[in-house]
CSV table of C-alpha atoms in Angstrom, one decimal:
chain,number,residue,atom,x,y,z
A,1,GLY,CA,85.2,-83.5,-15.7
A,2,LEU,CA,84.7,-85.7,-18.7
A,3,ILE,CA,85.7,-89.4,-18.7
A,4,PRO,CA,86.3,-90.9,-22.1
A,5,TYR,CA,85.2,-94.4,-22.8
A,6,CYS,CA,84.5,-96.7,-25.7
A,7,SER,CA,83.1,-100.2,-26.1
A,8,THR,CA,83.3,-103.2,-28.5
A,9,PHE,CA,83.7,-107.0,-28.5
A,10,MET,CA,86.9,-108.1,-26.9
A,11,VAL,CA,88.1,-109.8,-30.1
A,12,PHE,CA,88.2,-106.4,-31.8
A,13,SER,CA,90.7,-105.0,-29.2
A,14,ASP,CA,93.3,-106.1,-31.8
A,15,TYR,CA,92.3,-103.1,-33.9
A,16,MET,CA,92.6,-100.8,-30.9
A,17,ARG,CA,96.1,-101.6,-29.9
A,18,GLY,CA,97.4,-98.2,-30.9
A,19,ALA,CA,94.8,-96.3,-28.9
A,20,LEU,CA,95.3,-98.6,-25.9
A,21,ARG,CA,99.1,-98.0,-25.9
A,22,VAL,CA,98.7,-94.2,-26.4
A,23,ALA,CA,96.3,-94.1,-23.5
A,24,ALA,CA,98.7,-95.9,-21.3
A,25,ILE,CA,101.7,-93.9,-22.4
A,26,SER,CA,99.8,-90.7,-21.9
A,27,ASN,CA,98.6,-91.7,-18.4
A,28,SER,CA,95.0,-91.1,-19.6
A,29,GLY,CA,92.1,-92.4,-17.6
A,30,VAL,CA,90.2,-93.9,-20.6
A,31,ILE,CA,87.8,-96.7,-19.9
A,32,PHE,CA,87.8,-99.4,-22.5
A,33,ILE,CA,84.8,-101.7,-22.2
A,34,PHE,CA,85.2,-105.0,-23.9
A,35,THR,CA,82.2,-107.4,-24.0
A,36,HIS,CA,81.9,-111.0,-25.2
A,37,ASP,CA,85.1,-111.9,-23.5
A,38,SER,CA,85.5,-115.6,-24.2
A,39,LEU,CA,84.7,-118.5,-26.5
A,40,ALA,CA,81.2,-118.4,-25.0
A,41,VAL,CA,80.4,-116.0,-27.9
A,42,GLY,CA,79.4,-119.3,-29.5
A,43,GLU,CA,78.2,-119.7,-33.1
A,44,ASP,CA,80.2,-116.7,-34.4
A,45,GLY,CA,83.1,-119.1,-34.2
A,46,PRO,CA,86.8,-118.8,-33.9
A,47,THR,CA,87.2,-115.5,-35.6
A,48,HIS,CA,85.0,-113.8,-33.0
A,49,GLN,CA,86.1,-115.8,-29.9
A,50,PRO,CA,88.9,-114.1,-28.0
A,51,ILE,CA,91.5,-116.5,-26.9
A,52,GLU,CA,94.8,-114.7,-26.5
A,53,HIS,CA,93.3,-111.3,-25.9
A,54,LEU,CA,93.3,-111.2,-22.1
A,55,ALA,CA,97.0,-112.1,-22.1
A,56,VAL,CA,97.8,-109.5,-24.7
A,57,LEU,CA,95.9,-106.7,-22.8
A,58,ARG,CA,97.6,-107.7,-19.5
A,59,SER,CA,101.0,-107.4,-21.3
A,60,ILE,CA,100.5,-103.7,-22.1
A,61,PRO,CA,102.4,-101.6,-19.5
A,62,ASP,CA,100.3,-99.3,-17.3
A,63,LEU,CA,96.9,-100.7,-18.4
A,64,ALA,CA,94.7,-102.2,-15.7
A,65,VAL,CA,92.7,-105.2,-17.0
A,66,ILE,CA,89.7,-106.1,-14.8
A,67,ARG,CA,87.6,-109.2,-15.5
A,68,PRO,CA,84.7,-109.2,-13.0
A,69,ALA,CA,82.9,-112.4,-12.0
A,70,ASP,CA,79.4,-111.1,-11.3
A,71,GLY,CA,77.3,-108.0,-10.7
A,72,ASN,CA,79.1,-107.2,-7.4
A,73,GLU,CA,82.5,-107.3,-9.0
A,74,THR,CA,81.3,-105.4,-12.1
A,75,ALA,CA,80.2,-102.5,-9.9
A,76,GLY,CA,83.6,-102.5,-8.2
A,77,ALA,CA,85.3,-102.6,-11.5
A,78,TYR,CA,83.5,-99.6,-12.8
A,79,LEU,CA,84.2,-97.7,-9.6
A,80,CYS,CA,88.0,-98.5,-9.9
A,81,ALA,CA,87.9,-97.4,-13.6
A,82,ILE,CA,86.2,-94.1,-12.8
A,83,LYS,CA,88.6,-93.4,-9.9
A,84,SER,CA,91.6,-94.1,-12.1
A,85,ARG,CA,92.4,-90.8,-13.7
A,86,LYS,CA,96.1,-91.4,-14.4
A,87,GLN,CA,95.8,-95.0,-15.8
A,88,PRO,CA,93.5,-96.4,-18.5
A,89,THR,CA,91.3,-99.4,-17.6
A,90,ALA,CA,90.1,-102.3,-19.7
A,91,LEU,CA,86.9,-104.0,-18.5
A,92,ALA,CA,86.5,-107.6,-19.8
A,93,LEU,CA,82.8,-108.5,-19.5
A,94,THR,CA,81.0,-111.7,-20.3
A,95,ARG,CA,78.0,-112.1,-22.6
A,96,GLN,CA,76.4,-115.1,-20.8
A,97,ASN,CA,74.4,-115.2,-17.6
A,98,VAL,CA,76.4,-115.8,-14.5
A,99,PRO,CA,75.2,-116.1,-10.9
A,100,ASN,CA,75.8,-113.4,-8.3
A,101,LEU,CA,78.1,-115.2,-5.8
A,102,GLU,CA,77.6,-115.1,-2.1
A,103,ASN,CA,81.0,-113.7,-1.0
A,104,THR,CA,82.0,-111.6,-4.0
A,105,SER,CA,82.7,-107.9,-3.2
A,106,ALA,CA,82.7,-104.7,-5.1
A,107,ALA,CA,85.1,-103.2,-2.5
A,108,ASN,CA,87.7,-106.0,-2.9
A,109,VAL,CA,88.1,-105.6,-6.6
A,110,GLU,CA,90.7,-102.8,-6.0
A,111,LYS,CA,92.9,-105.4,-4.2
A,112,GLY,CA,93.1,-107.5,-7.4
A,113,ALA,CA,92.4,-110.8,-5.6
A,114,TYR,CA,90.6,-111.9,-2.5
A,115,ILE,CA,89.2,-115.0,-0.9
A,116,VAL,CA,85.6,-116.0,-1.7
A,117,LEU,CA,85.6,-119.5,-0.2
A,118,ASP,CA,87.8,-121.0,2.4
A,119,SER,CA,88.2,-124.1,4.6
A,120,THR,CA,88.4,-124.2,8.4
A,121,LYS,CA,92.0,-125.5,8.1
A,122,GLU,CA,95.1,-124.4,6.3
A,123,PRO,CA,94.4,-124.9,2.5
A,124,GLU,CA,96.0,-127.8,0.7
A,125,LEU,CA,94.8,-126.5,-2.6
A,126,ILE,CA,93.9,-123.1,-4.0
A,127,LEU,CA,91.5,-122.6,-7.0
A,128,ILE,CA,91.9,-119.2,-8.7
A,129,GLY,CA,89.1,-118.0,-11.0
A,130,THR,CA,88.4,-114.9,-13.0
A,131,GLY,CA,85.2,-113.6,-14.6
A,132,SER,CA,82.6,-116.0,-15.7
A,133,GLU,CA,84.7,-119.0,-14.6
A,134,LEU,CA,84.8,-118.1,-10.9
A,135,HIS,CA,81.5,-119.8,-10.1
A,136,LEU,CA,82.9,-123.0,-11.5
A,137,CYS,CA,85.8,-122.8,-8.9
A,138,VAL,CA,83.3,-122.1,-6.1
A,139,GLU,CA,81.2,-125.1,-7.0
A,140,ALA,CA,84.3,-127.3,-7.3
A,141,GLY,CA,85.7,-125.9,-4.1
A,142,LYS,CA,82.6,-126.7,-2.1
A,143,ARG,CA,82.7,-130.3,-3.3
A,144,LEU,CA,86.4,-130.6,-2.4
A,145,ASN,CA,85.9,-129.2,1.1
A,146,ASN,CA,82.9,-131.5,1.6
A,147,GLU,CA,85.3,-134.4,0.9
A,148,GLY,CA,87.7,-133.2,3.5
A,149,ILE,CA,90.2,-131.6,1.0
A,150,SER,CA,91.0,-128.2,2.4
A,151,THR,CA,90.4,-125.9,-0.5
A,152,ARG,CA,90.5,-122.1,-0.9
A,153,VAL,CA,88.9,-120.3,-3.8
A,154,VAL,CA,90.3,-116.9,-4.8
A,155,SER,CA,88.7,-114.4,-7.2
A,156,MET,CA,91.4,-112.6,-9.2
A,157,PRO,CA,89.6,-109.8,-11.2
A,158,CYS,CA,92.7,-107.8,-11.7
A,159,VAL,CA,96.2,-109.3,-11.8
A,160,GLU,CA,97.8,-105.8,-12.0
A,161,TYR,CA,96.1,-104.6,-8.9
A,162,PHE,CA,97.1,-107.8,-7.0
A,163,PHE,CA,100.8,-107.3,-7.8
A,164,GLU,CA,100.5,-103.7,-6.5
A,165,GLN,CA,99.6,-105.0,-3.0
A,166,ASP,CA,102.2,-105.4,-0.4
A,167,ASP,CA,103.9,-108.7,0.3
A,168,LYS,CA,101.9,-109.3,3.5
A,169,TYR,CA,98.5,-109.1,1.6
A,170,ARG,CA,99.7,-111.2,-1.3
A,171,GLU,CA,100.9,-113.9,1.2
A,172,SER,CA,97.6,-113.8,3.0
A,173,ILE,CA,95.8,-114.7,-0.2
A,174,LEU,CA,98.3,-117.0,-2.0
A,175,PRO,CA,100.6,-118.3,0.7
A,176,LYS,CA,103.9,-119.6,-0.7
A,177,SER,CA,103.4,-122.8,1.4
A,178,VAL,CA,100.5,-123.8,-0.9
A,179,SER,CA,102.0,-124.8,-4.2
A,180,LYS,CA,99.0,-126.8,-5.5
A,181,ARG,CA,97.2,-124.1,-7.4
A,182,LEU,CA,94.8,-124.3,-10.3
A,183,VAL,CA,93.9,-121.2,-12.3
A,184,VAL,CA,90.6,-121.3,-14.3
A,185,GLU,CA,90.1,-118.8,-17.1
A,186,ALA,CA,88.6,-119.2,-20.6
A,187,GLY,CA,91.7,-117.8,-22.4
A,188,VAL,CA,95.3,-118.8,-23.0
A,189,SER,CA,97.4,-120.1,-20.1
A,190,PHE,CA,100.3,-117.7,-21.1
A,191,GLY,CA,101.2,-115.5,-18.2
A,192,TRP,CA,99.5,-117.4,-15.5
A,193,HIS,CA,102.7,-119.2,-14.5
A,194,ARG,CA,103.4,-116.2,-12.3
A,195,ILE,CA,100.4,-117.3,-10.2
A,196,PHE,CA,100.3,-121.1,-10.3
A,197,GLY,CA,104.1,-121.7,-10.3
A,198,ASP,CA,105.9,-124.9,-10.9
A,199,LYS,CA,103.5,-127.3,-9.1
A,200,GLY,CA,100.3,-125.8,-10.3
A,201,SER,CA,98.3,-125.8,-13.5
A,202,SER,CA,95.4,-124.1,-15.3
A,203,VAL,CA,92.2,-124.9,-17.0
A,204,SER,CA,92.6,-122.7,-20.1
A,205,ILE,CA,92.4,-122.8,-23.9
A,206,ASP,CA,95.6,-122.7,-25.9
A,207,ARG,CA,94.0,-123.1,-29.3
A,208,PHE,CA,91.3,-121.4,-31.4
A,209,GLY,CA,87.7,-122.1,-30.5
A,210,VAL,CA,84.9,-123.7,-32.4
A,211,SER,CA,81.5,-122.7,-33.9
A,212,ALA,CA,78.8,-124.0,-31.6
A,213,PRO,CA,76.5,-122.7,-28.9
A,214,GLY,CA,78.3,-121.0,-26.1
A,215,ASP,CA,77.5,-123.6,-23.4
A,216,MET,CA,78.7,-126.3,-25.8
A,217,CYS,CA,82.0,-124.5,-26.4
A,218,LEU,CA,82.6,-124.1,-22.7
A,219,LYS,CA,81.9,-127.7,-22.0
A,220,HIS,CA,83.9,-129.0,-25.0
A,221,PHE,CA,87.0,-127.2,-23.7
A,222,GLY,CA,86.6,-128.3,-20.0
A,223,PHE,CA,85.0,-125.2,-18.5
A,224,SER,CA,82.7,-127.0,-16.1
A,225,ALA,CA,82.6,-127.5,-12.4
A,226,ASP,CA,83.1,-131.3,-12.8
A,227,ASN,CA,86.3,-130.7,-14.9
A,228,VAL,CA,87.7,-128.2,-12.4
A,229,TYR,CA,87.1,-130.6,-9.6
A,230,SER,CA,88.8,-133.4,-11.6
A,231,ARG,CA,91.8,-131.3,-12.5
A,232,ALA,CA,92.1,-130.1,-8.9
A,233,LYS,CA,92.2,-133.8,-7.7
A,234,GLU,CA,94.9,-134.5,-10.2
A,235,LEU,CA,97.1,-131.9,-8.6
A,236,LEU,CA,96.9,-133.7,-5.3
A,237,ASP,CA,97.8,-137.2,-6.7
């Protein structure tokens, strides 16, 4: 009846690769809790700011990586991890304050991705956010919808769970007819091509970070609602 877990900064997951792999190979329901999951760590600088780590964790077979956006999704992430007795789970948690969003759901985390904001018409554009960047997508999505650009915002806390869903569900969230997609995540873009395809893009960081307060780091690398809005508009040009 015991559930093993451990916790550290996400950047130190590098030192835990062997344990992560053995847990996955062994089908062991270990919970790995990684905090300080982006360059918003701030003044500790590039050595302590995880950049490639989300992509690395997602590349490990049979490891579920969940990056919740707020308190609602965090509750759902813990529930999924506790229920998962045959698969290890890595929880990627932010250090900064984030708002609890109106339409996030603990129950929907197990689906991997779901709609948190939609337009009344078929979407022209889909914004896909994870973790502490989801609220930027929501802010930008509201602005775009107010301008008459039909925009859907999707939360994707767990890529692995999403690809486990059937074709009908995946199509209902990310219809193939909508090729203009923008992924927003404070990590490398590597791996996200599966989601945004040939005509989409990402707001990501494909270099090491800088030593500065967390908010300044995020703004410097384009993680703001204004930049998400601008990048989304560029896709439509």
